[in-house]
C-alpha cells in the first residue's frame, strides 16, 4: 500500500508518516520545509500523476495563534494548497483522501462567551444553511472552504474523509503552540510564568497519538461525514500551566499578557461521533508526564 502525506515535516504530518509506516504503508512525504526533500506540494499537484491508496493532506501555513491572528494573508496560500490538492485528487483519481480540517472552522458565536458556549458538534457546520456562521480568523475560513472542496471532490468520485482536530499536543511540539511553550517555560523554571490572554481560555487537549490514531480509525471505518478529534474535556490555560509546573516540581507566580493573541473563550468538542469509532487513550495528565520525561532526556 502506498500513502502520500503532505506537510510531512510538520507536527501532525511527521507523526502521521510514522504511524502509516508502522501500519505497513510505503510512505511518500512532501513538505517544502523538510530538510530531506524540500519538495513543494504545489509542484507535486501540478506534475505527479501517481495514484496512492491514501493521501493525507496536512499541509498548511503556521496554524498557531500568533500566525492565525497576525498573518491573515496565509489564507491565500492555504486556499491554494487545498484547491490544488483536491483538483489533483479528482484529476488523478486518487483512491482515498484524509483531509485535516480544524476546530477553527466552527462558528465563533458558540465560543466567544462562557455564558453561551457549548461543546461543538459536527452538525453545527452545515453548508445548506443561509447563515453558516463566522469561523475563527482566516485560518478558520481556509478550513471551512477546504471542507466545501472536500464535498465537491467526494461528489466527483473521490473517497474523502474529513476530521476536525481540537488542541493537539505532544512531547515534540514546537514553542509556537501553547503546550510546547509551556513545556519550555517549565523546563527553564520561569517565574513568573507568562500565559497569553487571561489564562481562563478553555481548550480540548488531545494527544498527538490520539489525533493520528483517531484520524486513521475514521479512514478504516470509511466514515464520510466530518468527525471531531477531541476528548470532550475542557481544561483552561491556567490549569494546564499549573499541571506542567507541578510536573516540573516548582510553584511559580503566574502572569497574564492581555495584549497577546488569546483566541476564543471556550473551545471543547462533542466527541459522540468519534467515540463510536475510537476513544482517546492518553489523558492530559499522562501527556504532560510523557512530555516532561522527554524534555528531561
Coordinates of C-alpha atoms in Angstrom, one line a residue:
X1 CA 0.0 0.0 0.0
X2 CA 1.2 3.5 -0.9
X3 CA 0.5 6.7 1.0
X4 CA 1.3 10.4 0.5
X5 CA 1.5 12.8 3.4
X6 CA 1.6 16.5 2.6
X7 CA 3.0 18.7 5.3
X8 CA 5.1 15.7 6.4
X9 CA 7.7 17.7 8.3
X10 CA 5.0 19.4 10.5
X11 CA 3.8 18.3 13.9
X12 CA 0.8 16.2 12.7
X13 CA 2.5 15.2 9.4
X14 CA 5.6 13.6 10.9
X15 CA 3.5 11.6 13.4
X16 CA 1.2 10.5 10.6
X17 CA 4.2 9.4 8.5
X18 CA 5.5 7.2 11.4
X19 CA 2.0 5.7 12.1
X20 CA 1.4 4.8 8.4
X21 CA 4.8 3.2 8.1
X22 CA 4.1 1.2 11.2
X23 CA 0.8 0.0 9.5
X24 CA 2.8 -1.3 6.5
X25 CA 2.4 1.7 4.1
X26 CA 5.1 2.8 1.8
X27 CA 5.0 6.5 2.7
X28 CA 6.0 9.4 0.5
X29 CA 6.3 12.7 2.3
X30 CA 6.0 16.1 0.8
X31 CA 6.9 19.3 2.7
X32 CA 8.7 22.4 1.5
X33 CA 10.2 22.7 5.0
X34 CA 11.6 19.2 5.0
X35 CA 15.4 19.2 5.4
X36 CA 15.5 16.0 3.3
X37 CA 13.3 16.6 0.2
X38 CA 12.2 20.3 0.4
X39 CA 9.6 19.3 -2.2
X40 CA 6.8 21.8 -2.8
X41 CA 3.3 20.3 -2.6
X42 CA 2.0 22.6 -5.3
X43 CA 4.7 21.3 -7.7
X44 CA 3.6 17.7 -6.9
X45 CA 0.0 18.6 -7.6
X46 CA 1.0 20.0 -11.0
X47 CA 3.3 17.3 -12.1
X48 CA 2.8 14.0 -10.3
X49 CA 0.2 11.6 -11.7
X50 CA 0.8 8.6 -9.4
X51 CA -2.1 7.1 -7.6
X52 CA -1.9 6.4 -3.9
X53 CA -4.0 4.2 -1.6
X54 CA -4.3 7.1 0.9
X55 CA -3.5 10.8 0.6
X56 CA -3.2 12.6 4.0
X57 CA -3.4 16.3 3.4
X58 CA -1.8 18.0 6.5
X59 CA 0.0 20.9 4.7
X60 CA -0.9 24.3 6.0
X61 CA 0.8 27.6 6.9
X62 CA 1.7 28.0 10.5
X63 CA -1.6 27.0 12.2
X64 CA -0.7 28.6 15.6
X65 CA -2.3 31.5 17.4
X66 CA 0.2 34.2 16.6
X67 CA 0.1 33.4 12.8
X68 CA -3.7 32.9 12.8
X69 CA -4.2 36.4 14.3
X70 CA -1.2 38.1 12.8
X71 CA -0.8 36.8 9.3
X72 CA -4.2 37.0 7.6
X73 CA -2.8 36.5 4.1
X74 CA -1.8 33.0 5.0
X75 CA -5.4 32.4 3.8
X76 CA -4.3 32.8 0.2
X77 CA -1.7 30.0 0.4
X78 CA -3.8 27.7 2.4
X79 CA -6.7 28.0 -0.1
X80 CA -4.2 27.5 -3.0
X81 CA -2.9 24.3 -1.4
X82 CA -6.3 22.8 -0.6
X83 CA -7.8 23.7 -4.0
X84 CA -4.8 22.3 -5.9
X85 CA -4.8 19.1 -3.8
X86 CA -8.5 18.4 -4.4
X87 CA -8.3 19.2 -8.1
X88 CA -5.3 16.9 -8.4
X89 CA -7.1 14.2 -6.4
X90 CA -10.0 14.3 -8.8
X91 CA -7.9 14.5 -11.9
X92 CA -5.6 11.6 -11.0
X93 CA -8.4 9.6 -9.4
X94 CA -6.8 9.2 -6.0
X95 CA -8.4 6.3 -4.1
X96 CA -8.8 7.9 -0.7
X97 CA -8.1 11.3 0.8
X98 CA -7.9 12.2 4.5
X99 CA -8.4 16.0 4.9
X100 CA -7.1 17.6 8.2
X101 CA -9.6 20.4 8.8
X102 CA -9.7 22.1 12.2
X103 CA -11.9 23.1 15.1
X104 CA -11.2 26.6 13.9
X105 CA -13.8 26.0 11.2
X106 CA -16.6 26.2 13.9
X107 CA -18.6 29.5 14.2
X108 CA -17.1 31.7 16.9
X109 CA -20.6 32.6 18.1
X110 CA -20.6 29.3 20.0
X111 CA -17.2 30.0 21.6
X112 CA -16.8 33.7 22.5
X113 CA -18.8 33.9 25.6
X114 CA -18.6 31.5 28.6
X115 CA -22.3 32.0 29.4
X116 CA -23.4 30.7 26.0
X117 CA -20.6 28.4 25.0
X118 CA -21.3 24.8 24.5
X119 CA -19.5 21.7 23.1
X120 CA -19.1 21.9 19.4
X121 CA -20.8 19.1 17.4
X122 CA -20.2 18.4 13.8
X123 CA -23.7 19.4 12.7
X124 CA -23.0 23.0 13.7
X125 CA -21.3 23.4 10.3
X126 CA -23.9 22.9 7.6
X127 CA -23.4 24.2 4.1
X128 CA -27.2 24.2 3.4
X129 CA -27.8 27.0 5.9
X130 CA -28.3 30.6 4.8
X131 CA -26.0 31.8 7.7
X132 CA -23.2 29.3 8.2
X133 CA -21.5 31.4 10.9
X134 CA -18.1 33.1 11.1
X135 CA -15.2 30.7 11.7
X136 CA -12.0 31.6 13.6
X137 CA -10.0 34.1 11.6
X138 CA -8.6 33.5 8.1
X139 CA -7.3 30.0 9.1
X140 CA -10.9 29.0 10.0
X141 CA -12.1 30.3 6.7
X142 CA -9.5 28.3 4.9
X143 CA -10.5 25.1 6.6
X144 CA -14.2 25.8 6.1
X145 CA -13.6 26.3 2.4
X146 CA -11.4 23.2 2.4
X147 CA -14.4 21.2 3.7
X148 CA -16.5 22.6 0.9
X149 CA -13.9 21.5 -1.6
X150 CA -13.8 18.1 0.1
X151 CA -17.5 17.7 -0.5
X152 CA -17.0 18.7 -4.2
X153 CA -14.3 16.1 -4.6
X154 CA -16.4 13.5 -2.9
X155 CA -19.2 14.3 -5.4
X156 CA -16.7 13.8 -8.2
X157 CA -15.9 10.3 -7.0
X158 CA -13.0 10.5 -4.6
X159 CA -13.5 8.9 -1.2
X160 CA -12.8 11.8 1.2
X161 CA -12.7 11.7 5.0
X162 CA -12.7 15.0 7.0
X163 CA -11.5 15.3 10.6
X164 CA -11.5 18.3 12.8
X165 CA -8.7 18.2 15.4
X166 CA -9.0 20.2 18.5
X167 CA -6.0 21.3 20.6
X168 CA -3.4 18.7 19.6
X169 CA -0.3 18.5 21.7
X170 CA 2.7 16.2 22.3
X171 CA 6.2 15.9 23.6
X172 CA 7.8 17.2 20.3
X173 CA 5.5 20.1 19.7
X174 CA 7.2 23.5 18.9
X175 CA 7.1 26.5 21.2
X176 CA 4.8 28.5 18.8
X177 CA 1.9 26.4 20.3
X178 CA 0.8 26.8 23.9
X179 CA 1.7 23.3 25.1
X180 CA 5.2 23.4 23.6
X181 CA 5.7 26.9 25.0
X182 CA 4.5 25.9 28.5
X183 CA 6.9 22.9 28.5
X184 CA 9.8 25.1 27.6
X185 CA 9.0 27.7 30.3
X186 CA 8.6 24.9 32.9
X187 CA 11.9 23.4 31.8
X188 CA 13.6 26.7 32.5
X189 CA 11.6 27.1 35.8
X190 CA 10.4 30.5 34.7
X191 CA 9.0 32.7 37.5
X192 CA 6.8 34.5 36.8
X193 CA 5.3 32.1 34.3
X194 CA 3.6 34.0 31.5
X195 CA 0.3 33.0 29.9
X196 CA -1.2 34.7 26.8
X197 CA -4.6 36.2 27.4
X198 CA -6.5 35.9 30.7
X199 CA -5.5 32.3 31.2
X200 CA -9.2 31.4 31.5
X201 CA -9.5 30.3 27.9
X202 CA -10.6 26.6 27.8
X203 CA -9.4 24.1 25.3
X204 CA -10.0 20.5 24.5
X205 CA -6.5 18.9 24.6
X206 CA -5.9 15.7 22.6
X207 CA -2.6 14.0 22.4
X208 CA -1.0 13.7 19.0
X209 CA -1.1 9.8 19.3
X210 CA -4.9 10.1 19.6
X211 CA -5.1 12.7 16.8
X212 CA -3.4 10.3 14.4
X213 CA -5.0 7.1 15.6
X214 CA -8.4 8.7 15.6
X215 CA -8.0 10.1 12.1
X216 CA -6.9 6.7 10.8
X217 CA -9.7 5.0 12.6
X218 CA -12.1 7.3 10.7
X219 CA -10.5 6.1 7.4
X220 CA -10.6 2.5 8.4
X221 CA -14.3 2.7 9.3
X222 CA -14.9 4.5 6.0
X223 CA -16.8 7.4 7.7
X224 CA -17.6 10.0 5.1
X225 CA -19.0 12.7 7.4
X226 CA -16.8 15.1 9.4
X227 CA -15.6 13.8 12.7
X228 CA -14.2 15.8 15.7
X229 CA -10.9 14.6 17.1
X230 CA -11.4 15.6 20.7
X231 CA -11.9 14.3 24.2
X232 CA -14.9 16.3 25.3
X233 CA -13.0 17.5 28.3
X234 CA -12.1 21.2 28.7
X235 CA -9.0 22.5 30.5
X236 CA -8.1 26.1 30.9
X237 CA -4.7 27.6 30.0
X238 CA -4.0 28.4 33.7
X239 CA -4.9 24.9 34.8
X240 CA -2.6 23.4 32.1
X241 CA 0.2 25.7 33.3
X242 CA -0.3 24.5 36.8
X243 CA -0.2 20.9 35.7
X244 CA 3.0 21.5 33.8
X245 CA 4.7 23.3 36.6
X246 CA 3.6 20.7 39.1
X247 CA 5.3 18.1 36.9
X248 CA 8.4 20.2 36.8
X249 CA 8.3 20.4 40.6
X250 CA 8.0 24.1 41.3
X251 CA 5.3 26.7 42.1
X252 CA 5.8 30.0 40.2
X253 CA 3.7 33.1 40.1
X254 CA 1.5 33.2 37.0
X255 CA 1.3 36.4 35.0
X256 CA -1.1 37.1 32.0
X257 CA -0.5 39.1 28.9
X258 CA -3.8 40.5 27.7
X259 CA -2.1 42.1 24.7
X260 CA -1.0 38.7 23.3
X261 CA -3.3 36.7 20.9
X262 CA -5.6 34.5 23.0
X263 CA -8.3 33.1 20.7
X264 CA -11.8 32.3 21.7
X265 CA -13.0 31.8 25.3
X266 CA -14.2 28.2 25.1
X267 CA -13.4 25.5 22.5
X268 CA -14.4 22.0 23.5
X269 CA -15.6 19.3 21.1
X270 CA -18.5 16.9 21.3
X271 CA -16.8 13.5 21.0
X272 CA -20.0 11.5 20.4
X273 CA -19.3 10.7 16.8
X274 CA -15.6 9.9 17.4
X275 CA -16.5 7.6 20.3
X276 CA -18.4 5.4 18.0
X277 CA -15.2 4.8 16.1
X278 CA -12.3 5.5 18.5
X279 CA -11.7 6.6 22.1
X280 CA -8.6 8.7 23.0
X281 CA -6.2 6.8 25.2
X282 CA -3.8 9.4 26.5
X283 CA -5.1 11.6 29.4
X284 CA -3.8 15.1 29.7
X285 CA -2.0 14.2 32.9
X286 CA -0.3 11.3 31.2
X287 CA 0.6 13.5 28.2
X288 CA 2.2 16.2 30.4
X289 CA 4.2 13.5 32.2
X290 CA 5.3 12.0 28.9
X291 CA 6.4 15.4 27.6
X292 CA 8.3 16.3 30.7
X293 CA 10.1 12.9 30.6
X294 CA 11.0 13.6 27.0
X295 CA 12.3 17.1 27.8
X296 CA 14.3 15.8 30.8
X297 CA 16.1 13.4 28.5

